[in-house]
Tab-separated table of C-alpha atoms in Angstrom:
chain	number	residue	atom	x	y	z
A	1	MET	CA	-1.082	19.157	9.215
A	2	LYS	CA	2.688	18.813	9.578
A	3	ARG	CA	4.090	15.739	7.823
A	4	LEU	CA	5.962	13.164	9.879
A	5	TRP	CA	9.173	12.790	7.923
A	6	GLU	CA	10.033	9.581	9.792
A	7	ILE	CA	6.852	7.898	8.498
A	8	ASP	CA	7.506	9.185	4.984
A	9	ALA	CA	11.039	7.777	5.091
A	10	LEU	CA	9.745	4.393	6.269
A	11	ARG	CA	7.147	4.303	3.511
A	12	GLY	CA	9.861	5.206	1.032
A	13	LEU	CA	11.946	2.299	2.349
A	14	MET	CA	8.991	-0.072	1.887
A	15	LEU	CA	8.638	1.124	-1.724
A	16	VAL	CA	12.339	0.486	-2.324
A	17	LEU	CA	12.064	-3.045	-0.927
A	18	MET	CA	8.913	-3.774	-2.949
A	19	THR	CA	10.622	-2.581	-6.118
A	20	VAL	CA	13.685	-4.753	-5.502
A	21	THR	CA	11.422	-7.725	-4.767
A	22	HIS	CA	9.300	-7.287	-7.900
A	23	LEU	CA	12.143	-6.587	-10.327
A	24	PRO	CA	13.682	-9.851	-11.605
A	25	THR	CA	17.331	-9.414	-10.506
A	26	ARG	CA	19.831	-11.313	-8.393
A	27	LEU	CA	18.693	-9.274	-5.370
A	28	THR	CA	15.073	-10.438	-5.590
A	29	ASP	CA	15.417	-13.460	-3.309
A	30	PRO	CA	18.020	-12.130	-0.812
A	31	LEU	CA	16.037	-8.927	-0.187
A	32	GLY	CA	12.607	-10.544	-0.259
A	33	GLN	CA	11.262	-10.574	3.315
A	34	PRO	CA	14.517	-9.055	4.623
A	35	PHE	CA	13.522	-8.688	8.287
A	36	GLY	CA	12.135	-12.182	8.818
A	37	PHE	CA	8.964	-13.743	7.470
A	38	VAL	CA	7.497	-10.284	6.856
A	39	SER	CA	7.514	-8.463	3.521
A	40	ALA	CA	7.489	-4.788	2.588
A	41	ALA	CA	3.788	-5.071	1.711
A	42	GLU	CA	2.801	-5.539	5.366
A	43	GLY	CA	4.875	-2.558	6.426
A	44	PHE	CA	3.496	-0.396	3.641
A	45	VAL	CA	-0.152	-1.257	4.379
A	46	LEU	CA	0.293	-0.744	8.117
A	47	LEU	CA	2.057	2.604	7.673
A	48	SER	CA	-0.515	3.805	5.124
A	49	ALA	CA	-3.333	2.866	7.490
A	50	PHE	CA	-1.582	4.622	10.384
A	51	VAL	CA	-1.214	7.820	8.346
A	52	SER	CA	-4.861	7.579	7.233
A	53	GLY	CA	-6.001	7.188	10.830
A	54	LEU	CA	-3.832	10.119	11.887
A	55	VAL	CA	-4.989	12.458	9.105
A	56	TYR	CA	-8.668	11.584	8.768
A	57	SER	CA	-9.371	11.296	12.490
A	58	ARG	CA	-8.092	14.855	12.854
A	59	ILE	CA	-10.608	15.900	10.202
A	60	GLY	CA	-13.298	13.972	12.074
A	61	TYR	CA	-12.473	15.633	15.413
A	62	SER	CA	-12.133	19.157	14.004
A	63	GLN	CA	-14.712	19.260	11.184
A	64	GLY	CA	-17.063	16.358	11.736
A	65	VAL	CA	-17.878	13.016	10.148
A	66	GLU	CA	-19.156	14.284	6.780
A	67	PRO	CA	-15.969	16.145	5.799
A	68	MET	CA	-13.976	13.111	6.946
A	69	ARG	CA	-16.121	10.821	4.789
A	70	ARG	CA	-15.693	13.069	1.754
A	71	ALA	CA	-11.917	13.105	2.278
A	72	PHE	CA	-11.824	9.293	2.382
A	73	TRP	CA	-13.924	9.029	-0.776
A	74	LYS	CA	-11.782	11.576	-2.596
A	75	ARG	CA	-8.692	9.544	-1.776
A	76	ALA	CA	-10.406	6.315	-2.837
A	77	LEU	CA	-11.284	7.889	-6.196
A	78	LYS	CA	-7.675	8.969	-6.712
A	79	VAL	CA	-6.467	5.428	-5.965
A	80	TYR	CA	-9.079	3.975	-8.351
A	81	LEU	CA	-7.994	6.276	-11.192
A	82	SER	CA	-4.386	5.248	-10.563
A	83	GLN	CA	-5.381	1.579	-10.744
A	84	ALA	CA	-7.353	2.153	-13.961
A	85	ALA	CA	-4.437	3.974	-15.594
A	86	THR	CA	-2.035	1.160	-14.651
A	87	LEU	CA	-4.452	-1.438	-16.050
A	88	LEU	CA	-4.668	0.446	-19.347
A	89	PHE	CA	-0.876	0.559	-19.525
A	90	LEU	CA	-0.678	-3.190	-18.858
A	91	PHE	CA	-3.380	-4.193	-21.356
A	92	PHE	CA	-2.676	-1.831	-24.250
A	93	VAL	CA	1.085	-1.245	-24.035
A	94	ILE	CA	2.830	-4.045	-22.168
A	95	THR	CA	0.575	-6.805	-23.507
A	96	ALA	CA	0.902	-5.528	-27.079
A	97	VAL	CA	4.702	-5.476	-26.830
A	98	SER	CA	4.763	-8.931	-25.249
A	99	LEU	CA	2.593	-10.456	-27.957
A	100	ARG	CA	4.798	-8.956	-30.626
A	101	ILE	CA	8.021	-10.371	-29.146
A	102	ASP	CA	6.349	-13.501	-27.679
A	103	GLN	CA	7.203	-12.780	-24.039
A	104	GLU	CA	5.902	-15.663	-21.927
A	105	ALA	CA	6.287	-13.865	-18.558
A	106	VAL	CA	3.707	-11.210	-19.438
A	107	LYS	CA	1.435	-13.622	-21.311
A	108	ASN	CA	1.248	-15.713	-18.146
A	109	LEU	CA	0.567	-12.566	-16.134
A	110	VAL	CA	-2.469	-11.635	-18.255
A	111	SER	CA	-3.588	-15.113	-19.312
A	112	TYR	CA	-7.238	-14.493	-18.369
A	113	TYR	CA	-7.292	-11.195	-20.256
A	114	LEU	CA	-5.828	-12.865	-23.355
A	115	ALA	CA	-8.427	-15.642	-23.162
A	116	GLN	CA	-11.345	-13.280	-22.423
A	117	PRO	CA	-10.282	-9.757	-23.450
A	118	HIS	CA	-13.691	-8.066	-23.174
A	119	ARG	CA	-14.625	-9.697	-19.890
A	120	GLY	CA	-11.115	-9.234	-18.569
A	121	PHE	CA	-11.136	-5.524	-19.343
A	122	ILE	CA	-14.586	-4.869	-17.848
A	123	TYR	CA	-14.065	-6.980	-14.732
A	124	SER	CA	-10.650	-5.423	-14.132
A	125	LEU	CA	-12.210	-1.953	-14.073
A	126	LEU	CA	-14.822	-3.352	-11.673
A	127	LEU	CA	-11.886	-4.475	-9.478
A	128	ILE	CA	-12.958	-8.123	-9.695
A	129	TYR	CA	-10.288	-9.382	-12.068
A	130	GLU	CA	-6.922	-8.419	-10.566
A	131	PRO	CA	-3.794	-9.416	-12.517
A	132	ALA	CA	-0.717	-10.269	-10.464
A	133	LEU	CA	1.203	-7.187	-9.241
A	134	LEU	CA	-1.947	-5.078	-9.714
A	135	ASP	CA	-3.894	-6.599	-6.842
A	136	ILE	CA	-2.929	-4.392	-3.905
A	137	LEU	CA	-4.615	-1.110	-4.936
A	138	PRO	CA	-8.097	-2.715	-5.262
A	139	MET	CA	-7.701	-3.868	-1.656
A	140	TYR	CA	-6.760	-0.302	-0.682
A	141	ILE	CA	-9.851	1.065	-2.403
A	142	PHE	CA	-12.085	-1.383	-0.547
A	143	PHE	CA	-10.520	-0.400	2.772
A	144	MET	CA	-10.786	3.324	2.016
A	145	LEU	CA	-14.486	2.959	1.203
A	146	LEU	CA	-15.139	1.102	4.457
A	147	SER	CA	-12.980	3.347	6.621
A	148	PRO	CA	-15.346	6.349	7.056
A	149	TRP	CA	-17.962	4.227	8.816
A	150	VAL	CA	-15.407	2.287	10.829
A	151	MET	CA	-13.620	5.492	11.823
A	152	ALA	CA	-16.863	7.230	12.782
A	153	PHE	CA	-17.880	4.279	14.950
A	154	GLY	CA	-14.436	4.120	16.554
A	155	LEU	CA	-14.355	7.842	17.331
A	156	ARG	CA	-17.815	7.748	18.904
A	157	HIS	CA	-17.905	4.393	20.673
A	158	GLY	CA	-14.277	3.305	21.022
A	159	TRP	CA	-12.246	0.788	19.046
A	160	LEU	CA	-12.816	-2.371	21.095
A	161	GLY	CA	-15.832	-3.467	19.046
A	162	VAL	CA	-14.115	-2.583	15.774
A	163	MET	CA	-11.028	-4.646	16.550
A	164	ALA	CA	-13.096	-7.555	17.885
A	165	MET	CA	-15.004	-7.716	14.599
A	166	SER	CA	-11.793	-7.314	12.597
A	167	THR	CA	-10.148	-10.151	14.529
A	168	ALA	CA	-13.163	-12.405	13.930
A	169	LEU	CA	-12.981	-11.727	10.183
A	170	TRP	CA	-9.251	-12.498	10.186
A	171	VAL	CA	-9.916	-15.848	11.898
A	172	LEU	CA	-12.658	-16.683	9.383
A	173	ALA	CA	-10.259	-15.778	6.557
A	174	GLN	CA	-7.856	-18.457	7.824
A	175	LEU	CA	-10.743	-20.939	7.688
A	176	GLY	CA	-11.726	-20.232	4.068
A	177	LEU	CA	-14.205	-17.344	4.225
A	178	SER	CA	-13.077	-15.904	0.868
A	179	GLU	CA	-13.503	-19.238	-0.916
A	180	TRP	CA	-16.972	-19.706	0.590
A	181	ILE	CA	-18.116	-16.224	-0.486
A	182	TYR	CA	-16.692	-16.812	-3.970
A	183	ALA	CA	-18.536	-20.126	-4.330
A	184	PHE	CA	-21.771	-18.515	-3.113
A	185	THR	CA	-21.371	-15.623	-5.558
A	186	VAL	CA	-20.652	-17.912	-8.518
A	187	HIS	CA	-23.672	-20.048	-7.661
A	188	TRP	CA	-26.083	-17.100	-7.630
A	189	THR	CA	-24.572	-14.793	-10.249
A	190	GLY	CA	-22.542	-17.022	-12.565
A	191	LEU	CA	-19.442	-14.852	-12.092
A	192	PRO	CA	-17.022	-16.001	-14.838
A	193	VAL	CA	-13.763	-14.806	-13.264
A	194	PRO	CA	-11.741	-17.711	-11.748
A	195	PHE	CA	-10.934	-17.398	-8.055
A	196	GLN	CA	-7.175	-17.365	-8.673
A	197	GLU	CA	-7.589	-14.335	-10.978
A	198	MET	CA	-9.150	-12.201	-8.230
A	199	GLY	CA	-5.903	-11.167	-6.582
A	200	ALA	CA	-3.475	-12.979	-4.321
A	201	PHE	CA	-4.214	-10.902	-1.199
A	202	ASN	CA	-6.966	-12.262	1.039
A	203	THR	CA	-8.895	-9.084	1.778
A	204	PHE	CA	-10.627	-10.552	4.841
A	205	GLY	CA	-7.253	-11.388	6.320
A	206	TRP	CA	-5.484	-8.145	5.430
A	207	GLN	CA	-8.313	-5.942	6.706
A	208	PHE	CA	-7.031	-6.743	10.206
A	209	LEU	CA	-3.735	-5.067	9.394
A	210	TRP	CA	-5.456	-2.035	7.870
A	211	PHE	CA	-7.870	-1.419	10.733
A	212	THR	CA	-5.145	-1.983	13.309
A	213	GLY	CA	-3.123	0.766	11.640
A	214	LEU	CA	-6.209	2.972	11.368
A	215	TRP	CA	-6.902	2.541	15.089
A	216	LEU	CA	-3.287	3.263	16.047
A	217	GLY	CA	-3.253	6.416	13.909
A	218	ALA	CA	-6.603	7.661	15.193
A	219	SER	CA	-5.571	7.002	18.801
A	220	ARG	CA	-2.782	9.582	18.455
A	221	ASN	CA	-5.423	12.320	18.065
A	222	ALA	CA	-7.650	11.188	20.927
A	223	PRO	CA	-8.062	13.747	23.753
A	224	ASP	CA	-6.554	11.294	26.266
A	225	ALA	CA	-3.780	10.021	23.972
A	226	ARG	CA	-0.632	8.829	25.720
A	227	PRO	CA	2.727	7.838	24.229
A	228	LEU	CA	2.965	4.191	23.189
A	229	ARG	CA	5.053	2.343	25.763
A	230	PHE	CA	5.592	-1.375	26.255
A	231	PRO	CA	6.736	-3.227	29.391
A	232	SER	CA	10.319	-4.451	29.325
A	233	TRP	CA	9.295	-8.119	29.339
A	234	LEU	CA	7.247	-7.589	26.156
A	235	VAL	CA	10.141	-5.794	24.448
A	236	SER	CA	12.469	-8.659	25.397
A	237	LEU	CA	10.003	-11.239	24.085
A	238	ALA	CA	9.588	-9.273	20.860
A	239	ALA	CA	13.374	-9.172	20.418
A	240	VAL	CA	13.576	-12.967	20.775
A	241	VAL	CA	10.742	-13.549	18.284
A	242	ALA	CA	12.123	-11.059	15.755
A	243	LEU	CA	15.684	-12.417	16.010
A	244	TYR	CA	14.452	-15.994	15.644
A	245	GLY	CA	12.436	-15.082	12.548
A	246	LEU	CA	15.386	-13.193	11.049
A	247	VAL	CA	17.821	-16.087	11.555
A	248	TRP	CA	15.274	-18.670	10.353
A	249	ARG	CA	14.580	-16.633	7.221
A	250	HIS	CA	18.183	-15.996	6.161
A	251	PHE	CA	20.060	-18.991	7.599
A	252	GLY	CA	17.399	-21.684	7.600
A	253	ALA	CA	17.444	-24.550	5.139
A	254	HIS	CA	14.490	-23.373	3.051
A	255	GLY	CA	14.917	-19.600	2.677
A	256	GLN	CA	11.587	-17.846	2.220
A	257	ALA	CA	9.608	-21.085	2.657
A	258	PRO	CA	9.942	-21.701	6.414
A	259	PHE	CA	8.862	-25.348	6.290
A	260	GLY	CA	10.092	-26.236	2.815
A	261	GLY	CA	7.516	-28.252	0.888
A	262	ASP	CA	5.056	-28.665	3.768
A	263	VAL	CA	2.109	-26.662	2.434
A	264	GLU	CA	-0.021	-26.920	5.570
A	265	LEU	CA	2.681	-25.660	7.926
A	266	ASN	CA	3.736	-22.902	5.516
A	267	LEU	CA	0.197	-21.517	5.782
A	268	LEU	CA	1.099	-20.427	9.314
A	269	PHE	CA	3.485	-17.911	7.724
A	270	ASP	CA	1.461	-17.351	4.568
A	271	LYS	CA	1.714	-13.836	3.164
A	272	TRP	CA	-1.531	-13.814	1.197
A	273	GLN	CA	-3.683	-15.092	4.083
A	274	LEU	CA	-1.654	-13.088	6.636
A	275	GLY	CA	-1.017	-16.256	8.621
A	276	PRO	CA	-0.827	-16.231	12.443
A	277	LEU	CA	2.941	-16.742	12.796
A	278	ARG	CA	3.552	-14.077	10.165
A	279	LEU	CA	1.372	-11.709	12.159
A	280	LEU	CA	3.329	-12.591	15.302
A	281	ASP	CA	6.629	-11.792	13.548
A	282	LEU	CA	5.205	-8.476	12.324
A	283	ALA	CA	3.928	-7.583	15.810
A	284	ALA	CA	7.367	-8.271	17.291
A	285	LEU	CA	9.035	-6.026	14.730
A	286	GLY	CA	6.420	-3.335	15.411
A	287	VAL	CA	7.103	-3.384	19.160
A	288	LEU	CA	10.846	-3.050	18.537
A	289	ALA	CA	10.290	-0.224	16.042
A	290	VAL	CA	8.191	1.757	18.532
A	291	ARG	CA	10.614	1.127	21.396
A	292	PHE	CA	13.945	1.748	19.634
A	293	GLY	CA	12.958	3.615	16.461
A	294	PRO	CA	13.073	7.167	17.867
A	295	ALA	CA	16.568	6.675	19.328
A	296	ILE	CA	17.844	5.161	16.072
A	297	ILE	CA	16.344	7.963	13.986
A	298	GLU	CA	18.104	10.602	16.113
A	299	ARG	CA	21.461	9.041	15.235
A	300	LEU	CA	20.851	8.594	11.510
A	301	PRO	CA	21.013	11.275	8.805
A	302	ARG	CA	17.758	12.144	7.073
A	303	PHE	CA	17.398	10.352	3.770
A	304	ARG	CA	15.562	13.032	1.816
A	305	TRP	CA	15.143	10.850	-1.263
A	306	LEU	CA	13.327	8.225	0.806
A	307	GLU	CA	11.140	10.927	2.341
A	308	ALA	CA	10.275	12.236	-1.119
A	309	MET	CA	9.258	8.789	-2.320
A	310	GLY	CA	7.205	8.157	0.813
A	311	SER	CA	5.480	11.547	0.531
A	312	ALA	CA	4.402	10.727	-3.033
A	313	SER	CA	3.719	7.068	-2.249
A	314	LEU	CA	0.763	6.507	-4.615
A	315	PRO	CA	2.359	7.851	-7.837
A	316	VAL	CA	5.671	6.224	-6.901
A	317	PHE	CA	3.929	2.890	-6.326
A	318	CYS	CA	2.306	3.126	-9.759
A	319	ALA	CA	5.632	4.192	-11.291
A	320	HIS	CA	7.289	1.114	-9.792
A	321	LEU	CA	4.619	-1.050	-11.460
A	322	VAL	CA	5.303	0.644	-14.790
A	323	ALA	CA	9.027	-0.091	-14.389
A	324	VAL	CA	8.504	-3.719	-13.342
A	325	LEU	CA	6.032	-4.437	-16.160
A	326	THR	CA	8.376	-2.860	-18.708
A	327	VAL	CA	11.296	-4.992	-17.515
A	328	LEU	CA	9.121	-8.128	-17.629
A	329	ALA	CA	8.066	-7.287	-21.189
A	330	PHE	CA	11.628	-6.978	-22.490
A	331	TYR	CA	13.636	-9.308	-20.240
A	332	GLY	CA	11.098	-11.797	-18.883
A	333	ASP	CA	11.094	-12.987	-15.283
A	334	SER	CA	14.541	-14.594	-15.200
A	335	GLN	CA	16.627	-13.261	-12.312
A	336	THR	CA	19.866	-14.038	-14.149
A	337	ALA	CA	19.023	-12.548	-17.562
A	338	ARG	CA	21.703	-9.868	-17.081
A	339	PRO	CA	25.192	-9.830	-15.579
A	340	TRP	CA	25.744	-8.229	-12.151
A	341	TRP	CA	26.649	-4.899	-13.686
A	342	GLY	CA	23.489	-5.073	-15.799
A	343	ASP	CA	21.380	-5.560	-12.682
A	344	ALA	CA	23.160	-2.623	-11.031
A	345	LEU	CA	22.464	-0.349	-14.012
A	346	LEU	CA	18.846	-1.501	-14.143
A	347	LEU	CA	18.277	-0.775	-10.452
A	348	LEU	CA	19.984	2.600	-10.782
A	349	ALA	CA	17.762	3.531	-13.737
A	350	VAL	CA	14.564	2.351	-12.025
A	351	PHE	CA	15.258	4.188	-8.772
A	352	GLY	CA	16.206	7.289	-10.724
A	353	TRP	CA	12.815	7.036	-12.450
A	354	LEU	CA	10.981	6.607	-9.140
A	355	TYR	CA	12.729	9.579	-7.560
A	356	ALA	CA	12.002	11.708	-10.639
A	357	VAL	CA	8.293	10.846	-10.328
A	358	ALA	CA	8.340	11.701	-6.616
A	359	TRP	CA	10.164	14.996	-7.243
A	360	ALA	CA	7.743	15.994	-10.011
A	361	MET	CA	4.653	15.158	-7.945
A	362	LEU	CA	5.899	17.014	-4.870
A	363	ARG	CA	6.796	20.012	-7.004
A	364	TRP	CA	3.312	19.925	-8.508
A	365	ASP	CA	1.709	19.693	-5.059
A	366	ARG	CA	3.719	22.715	-3.868
A	367	ARG	CA	2.769	24.635	-6.985
A	368	LYS	CA	-0.983	24.093	-6.610
A	369	PRO	CA	-1.444	26.222	-3.445
A	370	ALA	CA	0.528	29.037	-5.074
A	371	VAL	CA	-1.611	28.843	-8.220
A	372	ASN	CA	-4.825	28.755	-6.177
A	373	ALA	CA	-3.669	31.712	-4.076
A	374	ALA	CA	-2.855	33.668	-7.204
A	375	ALA	CA	-6.264	32.852	-8.636
A	376	ARG	CA	-7.904	34.221	-5.502
A	377	GLN	CA	-6.035	37.535	-5.728
A	378	PRO	CA	-8.088	40.407	-7.191
A	379	SER	CA	-7.051	41.507	-10.626
A	380	ALA	CA	-5.118	44.740	-11.218
A	381	MET	CA	-8.219	46.493	-12.553
A	382	SER	CA	-10.295	45.472	-9.549
A	383	ARG	CA	-7.678	46.964	-7.218
A	384	VAL	CA	-8.155	50.426	-8.743
A	385	GLN	CA	-10.128	52.439	-6.242
A	386	LYS	CA	-13.508	53.662	-7.345
A	387	PRO	CA	-14.060	57.392	-7.264
A	388	ALA	CA	-15.605	58.587	-4.059
A	389	ALA	CA	-19.297	59.411	-4.119
A	390	PRO	CA	-20.041	63.100	-4.222
A	391	ASP	CA	-20.576	64.712	-0.844
A	392	ALA	CA	-24.297	65.092	-0.239
A	393	LYS	CA	-23.703	68.362	1.545
A	394	ARG	CA	-21.838	69.855	-1.385
C-alpha cells in the first residue's frame, strides 16, 4: 500500500510537539497545546487510528478477517515489546543514575517502583502500573487488541452501532466509570497498585478518539466511499470555535488552564478525561484540516525529515522517551536549568537523535525486503542445469 506522505508529515509534527512539551525547556509552556486546548497527543492518537483503519480495513476487504486480526495482533506485540524495553531502560538505567545523583524529578516519577520494586516491575509489565510519560503505549496496546473485533463488526454491519457504544463509554468515563471499575477490582482482587499510578489517560474516554479515527480510516476503503466534504456553515462554525480556543489559550489570563483554579470547570477541557469542550475544539480543528489542508499542502514544500519521523513513529516515540528521561535524570524538571543557548543546543541534539533513529529504522525496513528476496533466490549451484536424461530411443 502506498504511504500517504501528508499523514506521515503530520504524525512527525505531532512527535515534534510532544517532544518539545515533554522536555523541560523554556518552550515547554508556550508550545504546549499550541492550537488551542488540544495537545499533540490527541492529534497523534487520531492520526494513528486513521492509518490503522486505512491499512487494516484494506487487509480485511482483500484477505478476510483472520489475516486482519493477525496483523493487528502482530502490531500490538511490537508495541508491547517497545513498552517493555522502555520500562527496562527507566527502571535499570535512569532510576539507577537518579538514585546515585539524588535526582528528585525521576524519584518522583517512579515513586511506586521505589517503594515496591518487585510489584512495580511485575505490574508494569502487565500494563497495570504505568509511570508518567510511559502511559500512552499501554492504551495503544489495549486499543489494538480490541480493534480486530470492532473493525470486523464495522465492516460487516456498519459503524453506527460501534460509534454509539463508543460515545456511551465516553459519557460514562466523564461520570467516573474508571474509578468505579478500579474500586470494584480492588474490592474483589486486592489489587495493590494505587489508582493514580495506573496512567493519566482515561482509557474509556480516549477510546472514543481511537475508534473515531479507525472508522474514518476504514471508511476510505469502503466500496461506496466519497470524499469528506462539510457544508459551508459547519466550516464557518468550526473556524469560530477554533479561533476562539486559540485566542483563549494563548491570550487568556490563565494560559493552559482555561478557568484558572476552578477544578470543576477545567474538567470540561480536561486532557486526561478528554473533556467535552476539548473534544469540541479538536473537532473544529479537524473540520478545518480536512477542508483547507489539501490546498495548504500543495503550497508548502515537503518536509522530508518530518515524513521520516512519522513513518517510523513507534521507534521515534520510544526514542523521544529515552531522550526526555535522560534529560530529567541529569537536569531535573526545571524549565530554566539552562540558558537559552543551552536549550537550543539540547533541542538540536534531541531532534538530531530522533531523526537518526527514524533514518536507521527506515533504512532497515528497506533492507529487509531486499534480504528476503535474496534469500528466496536459488543458489548458484542450484541454477546449474542438470544433464538431460538419455533419449529412450537411442
